[in-house]
XYZ file of C-alpha atoms in Angstrom:
481
model
C -46.792 -106.295 -1.176
C -45.645 -109.702 -2.410
C -46.578 -108.797 -5.993
C -44.565 -105.524 -5.792
C -41.423 -107.318 -4.607
C -41.756 -109.843 -7.465
C -41.984 -106.989 -9.939
C -38.836 -105.288 -8.577
C -36.821 -108.498 -8.761
C -37.976 -109.099 -12.336
C -37.014 -105.527 -13.307
C -33.536 -105.970 -11.838
C -33.059 -109.215 -13.722
C -34.107 -107.568 -16.990
C -31.676 -104.693 -16.411
C -28.742 -107.038 -15.882
C -29.622 -109.057 -18.970
C -29.850 -105.877 -21.106
C -26.528 -104.545 -19.811
C -24.835 -107.776 -20.773
C -26.296 -108.184 -24.235
C -23.151 -109.983 -25.435
C -24.075 -112.905 -23.332
C -26.980 -115.122 -24.106
C -27.173 -116.345 -20.523
C -29.824 -115.029 -18.227
C -27.709 -115.631 -14.991
C -28.451 -113.193 -12.167
C -25.629 -112.785 -9.481
C -26.831 -112.728 -5.908
C -23.560 -112.480 -3.867
C -20.452 -110.241 -4.151
C -18.297 -113.180 -5.254
C -20.787 -114.201 -7.914
C -20.934 -110.595 -9.059
C -17.127 -110.418 -9.409
C -16.983 -113.664 -11.327
C -19.862 -112.574 -13.554
C -18.198 -109.249 -14.366
C -14.862 -110.925 -15.036
C -16.497 -113.345 -17.445
C -18.273 -110.491 -19.223
C -14.968 -108.566 -19.557
C -13.170 -111.544 -21.034
C -10.910 -112.278 -18.066
C -9.985 -115.903 -17.811
C -10.174 -117.471 -14.397
C -11.147 -115.910 -11.122
C -9.919 -112.537 -9.857
C -7.412 -112.642 -6.932
C -8.911 -111.863 -3.564
C -8.121 -108.585 -1.785
C -5.226 -108.918 0.652
C -5.076 -107.202 3.999
C -1.817 -105.438 4.670
C 0.343 -107.004 7.345
C 1.502 -103.777 9.018
C 4.347 -105.408 10.903
C 5.722 -107.088 7.758
C 5.091 -103.874 5.833
C 7.282 -101.841 8.182
C 9.962 -104.525 8.160
C 10.060 -104.336 4.380
C 10.568 -100.581 4.592
C 13.601 -100.951 6.941
C 17.001 -101.176 5.235
C 18.480 -104.637 5.342
C 22.063 -105.144 6.548
C 24.340 -106.850 4.053
C 25.340 -110.349 5.024
C 28.587 -110.704 6.929
C 30.968 -112.667 4.709
C 33.030 -113.706 7.738
C 30.107 -115.603 9.235
C 30.204 -119.180 8.202
C 27.364 -121.649 8.372
C 27.027 -125.116 9.658
C 24.507 -127.307 7.888
C 22.860 -124.225 6.432
C 22.490 -122.502 9.826
C 24.486 -119.533 11.153
C 27.166 -120.347 13.735
C 25.992 -117.308 15.713
C 23.109 -119.401 17.060
C 25.631 -121.723 18.758
C 28.021 -119.139 20.161
C 25.532 -117.260 22.360
C 24.406 -120.261 24.441
C 28.014 -121.352 24.873
C 29.126 -117.883 26.068
C 26.215 -117.582 28.511
C 26.858 -121.037 29.886
C 30.571 -120.298 30.326
C 29.902 -117.050 32.194
C 27.383 -118.738 34.501
C 29.751 -121.613 35.184
C 32.607 -119.237 36.056
C 30.395 -117.107 38.297
C 29.124 -120.175 40.100
C 32.682 -121.374 40.664
C 33.743 -118.063 42.167
C 30.640 -117.736 44.373
C 30.570 -121.314 45.667
C 32.736 -120.550 48.771
C 30.549 -117.538 49.527
C 27.377 -119.579 49.347
C 28.935 -122.169 51.617
C 29.829 -119.524 54.190
C 26.315 -118.100 53.912
C 24.876 -121.556 54.544
C 27.057 -122.038 57.639
C 26.126 -118.603 59.037
C 22.464 -119.254 58.365
C 22.712 -122.437 60.389
C 24.136 -120.571 63.378
C 21.993 -117.436 63.151
C 18.628 -117.877 61.582
C 17.860 -115.236 58.969
C 14.269 -115.000 60.183
C 15.501 -114.034 63.653
C 17.634 -111.255 62.214
C 14.685 -109.963 60.224
C 12.469 -110.115 63.316
C 15.021 -108.135 65.361
C 15.226 -105.493 62.629
C 11.451 -105.159 62.476
C 11.162 -104.901 66.258
C 13.931 -102.294 66.346
C 12.125 -100.274 63.706
C 8.828 -100.421 65.630
C 10.542 -99.422 68.876
C 12.235 -96.486 67.166
C 9.009 -95.209 65.599
C 7.163 -95.517 68.926
C 9.743 -93.448 70.811
C 8.719 -89.863 71.630
C 10.278 -87.197 69.471
C 12.093 -85.559 72.393
C 14.044 -88.756 73.166
C 15.383 -89.435 69.660
C 17.972 -86.586 69.484
C 19.593 -87.736 72.714
C 19.683 -91.355 71.565
C 21.226 -90.312 68.251
C 23.816 -88.277 70.107
C 24.671 -91.280 72.256
C 24.929 -93.439 69.145
C 27.232 -90.966 67.429
C 29.381 -90.792 70.538
C 29.623 -94.587 70.686
C 30.539 -94.748 66.982
C 33.146 -92.059 67.530
C 34.743 -94.035 70.370
C 34.629 -97.221 68.320
C 36.248 -95.452 65.395
C 39.023 -94.099 67.618
C 39.957 -97.667 68.527
C 40.670 -98.650 64.921
C 41.675 -95.295 63.455
C 44.538 -93.319 64.912
C 43.470 -89.878 66.080
C 45.043 -86.721 64.662
C 45.897 -85.412 68.119
C 43.069 -82.876 68.296
C 40.965 -83.134 71.427
C 37.260 -82.479 71.011
C 34.486 -82.038 73.514
C 32.791 -85.292 74.351
C 29.116 -85.116 73.507
C 28.248 -86.978 76.700
C 29.769 -84.156 78.773
C 27.521 -81.594 77.048
C 24.394 -82.845 78.804
C 22.650 -80.235 80.947
C 22.120 -81.339 84.538
C 18.685 -79.689 84.525
C 17.549 -81.096 81.168
C 15.080 -83.859 82.000
C 14.762 -84.823 78.325
C 18.247 -86.315 78.552
C 18.021 -89.967 79.506
C 21.391 -89.752 81.270
C 20.224 -86.857 83.415
C 16.929 -88.548 84.242
C 18.658 -91.832 85.130
C 21.134 -90.088 87.434
C 18.371 -88.164 89.224
C 16.287 -91.309 89.630
C 19.301 -93.184 91.000
C 19.913 -90.389 93.506
C 16.280 -90.582 94.639
C 16.415 -94.366 95.093
C 19.644 -94.096 97.064
C 18.071 -91.514 99.381
C 14.986 -93.662 99.920
C 17.082 -96.744 100.615
C 19.244 -94.916 103.141
C 16.346 -93.320 104.999
C 14.249 -96.465 105.119
C 17.205 -98.706 106.072
C 16.483 -101.033 103.173
C 20.139 -102.082 103.023
C 19.891 -103.627 106.489
C 16.633 -105.423 105.809
C 16.912 -109.153 105.578
C 14.159 -111.600 104.797
C 14.977 -113.476 108.016
C 14.847 -110.319 110.128
C 11.970 -108.544 108.483
C 9.220 -110.563 106.823
C 7.860 -107.834 104.590
C 5.373 -110.131 102.836
C 3.636 -111.325 105.973
C 3.686 -107.907 107.646
C 2.270 -106.228 104.532
C -0.616 -108.703 104.264
C -1.316 -108.388 107.987
C -1.308 -104.586 107.762
C -3.863 -104.665 104.947
C -6.024 -106.998 107.015
C -5.807 -104.758 110.077
C -6.731 -101.644 108.117
C -9.749 -103.462 106.689
C -10.893 -104.525 110.146
C -10.547 -100.970 111.506
C -12.542 -99.586 108.606
C -15.344 -102.116 109.072
C -15.566 -101.712 112.872
C -15.106 -97.928 113.037
C -16.030 -96.454 109.639
C -16.172 -92.865 110.974
C -12.775 -92.957 112.671
C -10.783 -91.610 109.738
C -13.212 -88.756 109.042
C -13.209 -87.810 112.729
C -9.431 -87.576 112.677
C -9.592 -85.284 109.642
C -12.195 -83.053 111.324
C -10.174 -82.679 114.531
C -6.882 -82.047 112.712
C -5.734 -78.590 111.709
C -7.587 -75.336 112.128
C -11.063 -74.269 111.074
C -11.338 -72.739 107.611
C -13.405 -69.621 107.074
C -16.441 -70.123 104.833
C -15.324 -67.250 102.599
C -12.343 -69.358 101.548
C -14.695 -71.638 99.612
C -16.080 -68.799 97.520
C -15.389 -69.385 93.821
C -13.685 -72.764 94.314
C -16.024 -74.489 91.878
C -15.058 -72.074 89.092
C -11.370 -72.397 89.941
C -11.640 -76.187 89.789
C -13.250 -75.981 86.362
C -10.514 -73.619 85.158
C -7.873 -76.021 86.482
C -9.540 -78.934 84.714
C -9.642 -76.981 81.436
C -5.834 -77.166 81.251
C -6.206 -80.827 80.205
C -8.268 -79.666 77.176
C -10.691 -82.590 77.557
C -13.921 -80.730 78.318
C -17.174 -82.315 77.175
C -18.582 -79.009 75.873
C -15.811 -78.401 73.338
C -12.247 -77.202 73.110
C -10.630 -75.019 75.729
C -11.034 -71.781 73.776
C -14.784 -72.288 73.324
C -15.379 -73.154 76.978
C -13.334 -70.184 78.182
C -15.302 -67.912 75.866
C -18.555 -69.162 77.365
C -17.179 -68.334 80.838
C -16.261 -64.785 79.810
C -12.523 -65.312 79.247
C -10.485 -64.679 76.112
C -7.622 -67.140 75.653
C -4.390 -65.488 74.536
C -1.982 -68.406 74.915
C -2.169 -72.195 74.986
C 0.985 -74.327 75.210
C 0.539 -78.080 74.702
C 4.218 -78.996 75.067
C 4.658 -82.627 76.122
C 8.300 -82.898 77.135
C 9.801 -83.950 80.487
C 10.621 -80.885 82.531
C 7.964 -78.682 80.869
C 4.424 -77.820 81.948
C 1.508 -77.379 79.570
C -0.521 -74.275 80.359
C -2.862 -71.596 79.050
C -3.396 -67.892 79.719
C -6.838 -66.260 79.528
C -8.075 -62.737 80.309
C -11.374 -61.337 81.513
C -10.910 -57.728 80.472
C -14.042 -56.269 82.064
C -13.016 -57.479 85.548
C -9.232 -57.228 85.022
C -8.601 -60.912 85.823
C -5.841 -63.010 84.278
C -6.035 -66.813 84.571
C -2.975 -69.045 84.255
C -4.038 -72.703 84.115
C -1.314 -75.342 84.510
C -1.882 -78.884 83.221
C -1.403 -81.869 85.513
C -0.097 -85.367 84.863
C -1.601 -86.813 81.688
C 1.196 -88.688 79.932
C 4.580 -90.367 80.151
C 6.436 -87.061 79.975
C 4.587 -85.705 83.024
C 5.229 -88.935 84.928
C 8.963 -88.562 84.274
C 8.782 -85.060 85.728
C 6.988 -86.452 88.793
C 9.578 -89.202 89.185
C 12.420 -86.705 89.704
C 11.240 -86.278 93.285
C 14.477 -85.665 95.154
C 14.405 -82.866 97.714
C 16.997 -80.394 96.457
C 17.965 -77.008 97.855
C 17.713 -74.092 95.410
C 18.356 -70.380 95.620
C 15.825 -67.924 94.177
C 16.366 -64.303 93.139
C 14.789 -62.619 96.165
C 12.720 -63.737 99.179
C 9.093 -64.336 98.195
C 7.788 -63.130 101.585
C 8.849 -60.567 104.153
C 11.640 -61.777 106.400
C 12.286 -64.885 104.315
C 15.457 -66.157 102.743
C 16.467 -67.019 99.212
C 17.159 -70.716 99.911
C 14.403 -73.310 99.861
C 14.111 -77.058 99.497
C 11.816 -78.235 96.751
C 10.736 -81.159 94.614
C 13.453 -81.256 91.966
C 11.398 -82.042 88.862
C 8.637 -79.573 89.734
C 11.090 -76.783 90.521
C 12.905 -77.214 87.185
C 9.685 -77.302 85.153
C 8.176 -74.366 87.080
C 11.325 -72.327 86.557
C 11.044 -72.777 82.796
C 7.385 -71.788 82.974
C 8.236 -68.676 85.016
C 10.942 -67.710 82.501
C 8.366 -67.931 79.714
C 5.589 -66.003 81.461
C 7.744 -63.442 83.279
C 7.736 -60.833 80.451
C 3.955 -61.131 80.035
C 3.265 -60.700 83.744
C 5.884 -58.013 84.403
C 5.337 -55.854 81.308
C 1.592 -56.271 80.654
C -0.519 -57.763 83.419
C 0.993 -55.995 86.434
C 1.165 -52.501 84.834
C -2.412 -52.923 83.545
C -3.703 -53.679 87.051
C -4.802 -57.270 86.411
C -5.426 -59.683 89.255
C -3.408 -62.813 88.529
C -4.918 -66.214 89.402
C -2.885 -69.389 88.955
C -4.706 -72.715 89.199
C -3.971 -76.359 88.507
C -4.602 -79.962 89.494
C -2.085 -82.611 90.648
C 1.210 -81.832 88.921
C -0.409 -78.632 87.671
C -1.266 -77.702 91.267
C 2.344 -78.144 92.365
C 3.506 -76.136 89.340
C 0.992 -73.406 90.185
C 2.317 -73.072 93.752
C 5.917 -72.976 92.584
C 5.055 -70.478 89.821
C 3.423 -68.200 92.407
C 6.535 -68.400 94.602
C 8.842 -67.552 91.690
C 6.676 -64.660 90.432
C 6.532 -63.105 93.908
C 10.309 -63.472 94.121
C 10.944 -61.837 90.737
C 8.246 -59.118 90.906
C 8.285 -57.531 94.404
C 5.127 -55.503 93.689
C 3.109 -58.734 93.879
C 3.974 -58.976 97.598
C 2.337 -55.665 98.418
C -1.180 -57.128 98.405
C -2.485 -60.667 98.737
C -5.114 -59.945 96.077
C -2.619 -59.285 93.287
C -1.625 -62.940 93.026
C -3.712 -65.909 94.158
C -3.010 -69.606 93.705
C -5.634 -72.373 93.823
C -4.068 -75.822 93.979
C -6.190 -78.985 93.823
C -4.597 -82.241 95.038
C -1.077 -80.857 95.038
C 1.760 -83.231 95.974
C 4.153 -82.052 98.712
C 6.849 -79.924 97.080
C 8.249 -77.436 99.636
C 9.906 -77.598 103.014
C 7.817 -76.876 106.094
C 8.913 -73.262 106.563
C 8.342 -72.300 102.930
C 4.967 -74.056 102.915
C 3.751 -72.019 105.886
C 4.917 -68.836 104.160
C 2.611 -69.655 101.205
C -0.555 -69.545 103.341
C -1.475 -65.878 102.537
C -1.690 -66.385 98.751
C -2.145 -70.159 98.248
C -5.331 -72.182 98.754
C -4.923 -75.953 98.547
C -7.793 -78.435 98.340
C -7.387 -82.112 99.303
C -10.092 -84.680 98.713
C -10.210 -86.639 101.974
C -7.578 -89.425 101.855
C -6.197 -88.702 98.377
C -2.785 -90.354 98.064
C -1.188 -87.678 95.836
C -0.960 -84.960 98.548
C 0.661 -87.614 100.791
C 3.153 -88.860 98.207
C 6.200 -88.245 100.357
C 8.899 -90.285 102.014
C 7.686 -89.365 105.521
C 4.396 -91.325 105.257
C 6.363 -94.200 103.753
C 8.724 -94.211 106.741
C 5.756 -94.177 109.141
C 4.177 -97.099 107.296
C 7.455 -99.018 107.378
C 7.833 -98.536 111.139
C 4.278 -99.764 111.660
C 4.937 -102.836 109.497
C 8.060 -103.640 111.534
C 5.988 -103.646 114.727
C 3.440 -105.902 113.024
C 6.254 -108.226 111.974
C 7.484 -108.443 115.577
C 4.007 -109.458 116.773
C 3.722 -112.053 114.010
C 7.028 -113.661 114.998
C 5.977 -113.885 118.648
C 2.823 -115.759 117.637
C 4.497 -117.913 114.989
C 2.692 -116.306 112.052
C 5.653 -114.798 110.219
C 5.398 -117.175 107.200
C 9.039 -118.202 107.615
C 8.229 -121.904 107.048
C 5.379 -124.137 105.963
C 3.882 -124.443 109.459
C 3.817 -120.684 110.149
C 2.481 -120.054 106.658
C -0.423 -122.437 107.176
C -1.084 -120.885 110.603
C -1.134 -117.412 109.061
């Protein structure tokens, strides 16, 4: 291999020497530069060839652009254009003038910033934004209407009116619209006034009635009674009221599950799937979460001609606002809901308003489809849903007289319902309403009457404490307590 390479190199050298017979030199170029120089020497060119230049594209394009003729009016200073001096002077003059004009403004800004910190203003704006975004959607229109009304009144102070009288937006609030904050506040104030008057809270004085000591003593007494006689409360429940027929408990477990489904929080899936597994086809599901409205669903079991109306109980702030409108108000219904009854009844205000809206929504379905088709209507619910179920049954019987002909056409199953009707109306609901109370559940007793009884008992406890010097009116009685 080495001998072959030596032969090739020798052949190449001979070829170059033959091609350049005019030269007596036997020089063999080995690099491109040497080759160029060698060829230039053979061609009679004196000196070295110029190297290849790479094109400067930027300079190339600048050379192609047409050049502007020099401005004869521009003079030069020491060989430089005066334009280079004018621009900095103009910019400096403009900045100096702007600074002079804005100096008083910056001073005022500095003084305001000392009084009101800018970071506090920014923090208030951020908090206001977070509060606004966290508000429920049903409350924002009313707040915006209040804001527009306030801006309108403020504008009327500075701008003279044209003489036209418009309707004040505040006066357009519906007295039965619980989504209005004004309406809710007025109803809550009415309730608190009623409670204060009935419980004589205006006449209570800390010197006359030591509510703290009497409350603590009452709790202690109840604990002692429970520990000494644990069966006393259950015995009272067993002896109270009348005996219930065993047939009344038939199907209660299924009704309780149907009432619980209204919350749509079942472990086996969504409400439609669970109802399908129980043999019901859901035809309506309303998840409205607005004060004064009740979430509900409607399902049918076509083979047995049964229609289920499940009413949702308290599960959010909106439902709690409906519960809070608890004033006892007298209302008039269309027709008596039982034979020999009247059209006037006293009812829980918030539950009556929400149940009336529910009855208005379901009335066409019940009157035009379920009743003519011979369906048995069952209404069930828990807590707020139980109260809404009772009130819905009362309203449907009042609006559709054919439902009063048989107790089996409309049945209501209410679990842990709060008290909502007056005594006479409640007794009239016995034929078609079944209520279930879990022992000493506080919701069915959420009424002002138990509160008055508790207050009277606490006053008697307070009297005993004062006689024994345990009323916590001073340091000595407090230590003795």
